[in-house]
Amino acid sequence: MEILIFKTNLTNPNRISDVEIALDIHPNIIGWNVDLNDDDNILRIVANNIAGEEVEKMILSAGYYCEELQ
């Protein structure tokens, strides 16, 4: 199990709901949340065997910015 952290522009619940289904149905994602109180709107994902690039592509395909933080 690993935790991936991303900077996003998911700035409100409506934007989060646009990516919710993709994150919820992904078989390797155990859990996730977005910290709207953080200046970088941090997306934290708990997952097994998923690349950060895959998450970035999912969020970008929904029309939002996403960059993995190291």
PDB file of C-alpha atoms in Angstrom:
ATOM      1  CA  MET A   1       0.000   0.000   0.000  1.00  0.00           C
ATOM      2  CA  GLU A   2       1.246   3.472  -0.845  1.00  0.00           C
ATOM      3  CA  ILE A   3       0.134   7.086  -0.464  1.00  0.00           C
ATOM      4  CA  LEU A   4       0.358   9.374  -3.480  1.00  0.00           C
ATOM      5  CA  ILE A   5       0.079  13.150  -3.093  1.00  0.00           C
ATOM      6  CA  PHE A   6      -0.901  15.584  -5.846  1.00  0.00           C
ATOM      7  CA  LYS A   7      -1.269  19.323  -6.256  1.00  0.00           C
ATOM      8  CA  THR A   8      -4.583  20.067  -8.024  1.00  0.00           C
ATOM      9  CA  ASN A   9      -7.047  22.770  -8.941  1.00  0.00           C
ATOM     10  CA  LEU A  10      -9.958  20.861  -7.395  1.00  0.00           C
ATOM     11  CA  THR A  11     -11.079  23.955  -5.510  1.00  0.00           C
ATOM     12  CA  ASN A  12     -14.666  23.108  -4.583  1.00  0.00           C
ATOM     13  CA  PRO A  13     -17.052  20.164  -4.135  1.00  0.00           C
ATOM     14  CA  ASN A  14     -18.410  20.477  -7.684  1.00  0.00           C
ATOM     15  CA  ARG A  15     -14.962  19.995  -9.175  1.00  0.00           C
ATOM     16  CA  ILE A  16     -14.275  17.096  -6.843  1.00  0.00           C
ATOM     17  CA  SER A  17     -17.504  15.391  -7.909  1.00  0.00           C
ATOM     18  CA  ASP A  18     -16.307  15.571 -11.538  1.00  0.00           C
ATOM     19  CA  VAL A  19     -13.437  13.173 -10.701  1.00  0.00           C
ATOM     20  CA  GLU A  20     -15.117  11.181  -7.931  1.00  0.00           C
ATOM     21  CA  ILE A  21     -16.474   8.343 -10.071  1.00  0.00           C
ATOM     22  CA  ALA A  22     -13.145   7.701 -11.824  1.00  0.00           C
ATOM     23  CA  LEU A  23     -11.300   7.574  -8.503  1.00  0.00           C
ATOM     24  CA  ASP A  24     -13.977   5.490  -6.769  1.00  0.00           C
ATOM     25  CA  ILE A  25     -14.166   2.789  -9.436  1.00  0.00           C
ATOM     26  CA  HIS A  26     -10.431   2.361 -10.008  1.00  0.00           C
ATOM     27  CA  PRO A  27      -9.601  -1.133  -8.722  1.00  0.00           C
ATOM     28  CA  ASN A  28      -6.219  -0.145  -7.260  1.00  0.00           C
ATOM     29  CA  ILE A  29      -7.413   2.922  -5.334  1.00  0.00           C
ATOM     30  CA  ILE A  30      -8.345   2.088  -1.752  1.00  0.00           C
ATOM     31  CA  GLY A  31      -9.255   5.602  -0.630  1.00  0.00           C
ATOM     32  CA  TRP A  32      -8.753   9.245  -1.471  1.00  0.00           C
ATOM     33  CA  ASN A  33      -9.527  12.783  -0.318  1.00  0.00           C
ATOM     34  CA  VAL A  34      -8.976  16.396  -1.315  1.00  0.00           C
ATOM     35  CA  ASP A  35      -7.885  18.980   1.237  1.00  0.00           C
ATOM     36  CA  LEU A  36      -9.748  22.149   0.224  1.00  0.00           C
ATOM     37  CA  ASN A  37      -8.148  24.020   3.141  1.00  0.00           C
ATOM     38  CA  ASP A  38      -4.680  23.575   1.654  1.00  0.00           C
ATOM     39  CA  ASP A  39      -3.467  26.232  -0.802  1.00  0.00           C
ATOM     40  CA  ASP A  40      -2.506  23.466  -3.254  1.00  0.00           C
ATOM     41  CA  ASN A  41      -5.837  21.587  -2.924  1.00  0.00           C
ATOM     42  CA  ILE A  42      -3.946  18.416  -2.126  1.00  0.00           C
ATOM     43  CA  LEU A  43      -5.323  15.137  -3.441  1.00  0.00           C
ATOM     44  CA  ARG A  44      -4.178  12.182  -1.329  1.00  0.00           C
ATOM     45  CA  ILE A  45      -4.645   8.696  -2.683  1.00  0.00           C
ATOM     46  CA  VAL A  46      -4.123   5.420  -0.821  1.00  0.00           C
ATOM     47  CA  ALA A  47      -3.560   2.716  -3.423  1.00  0.00           C
ATOM     48  CA  ASN A  48      -1.868  -0.479  -4.413  1.00  0.00           C
ATOM     49  CA  ASN A  49       0.304  -0.597  -7.506  1.00  0.00           C
ATOM     50  CA  ILE A  50      -0.711   2.584  -9.325  1.00  0.00           C
ATOM     51  CA  ALA A  51       1.603   5.061 -11.002  1.00  0.00           C
ATOM     52  CA  GLY A  52       1.305   8.760 -10.313  1.00  0.00           C
ATOM     53  CA  GLU A  53       1.168   9.371 -14.049  1.00  0.00           C
ATOM     54  CA  GLU A  54      -1.996   7.277 -14.287  1.00  0.00           C
ATOM     55  CA  VAL A  55      -3.723   9.406 -11.650  1.00  0.00           C
ATOM     56  CA  GLU A  56      -2.540  12.592 -13.360  1.00  0.00           C
ATOM     57  CA  LYS A  57      -4.035  11.395 -16.661  1.00  0.00           C
ATOM     58  CA  MET A  58      -7.373  10.554 -15.005  1.00  0.00           C
ATOM     59  CA  ILE A  59      -7.648  14.020 -13.448  1.00  0.00           C
ATOM     60  CA  LEU A  60      -6.405  15.790 -16.584  1.00  0.00           C
ATOM     61  CA  SER A  61      -8.910  13.896 -18.743  1.00  0.00           C
ATOM     62  CA  ALA A  62     -11.682  15.317 -16.521  1.00  0.00           C
ATOM     63  CA  GLY A  63     -10.353  18.795 -17.322  1.00  0.00           C
ATOM     64  CA  TYR A  64      -8.438  19.573 -14.141  1.00  0.00           C
ATOM     65  CA  TYR A  65      -4.811  20.208 -13.227  1.00  0.00           C
ATOM     66  CA  CYS A  66      -2.946  17.505 -11.328  1.00  0.00           C
ATOM     67  CA  GLU A  67       0.770  17.213 -10.520  1.00  0.00           C
ATOM     68  CA  GLU A  68       2.335  14.562  -8.317  1.00  0.00           C
ATOM     69  CA  LEU A  69       4.428  15.930  -5.468  1.00  0.00           C
ATOM     70  CA  GLN A  70       7.558  14.119  -4.378  1.00  0.00           C
TER      71      GLN A  70
END
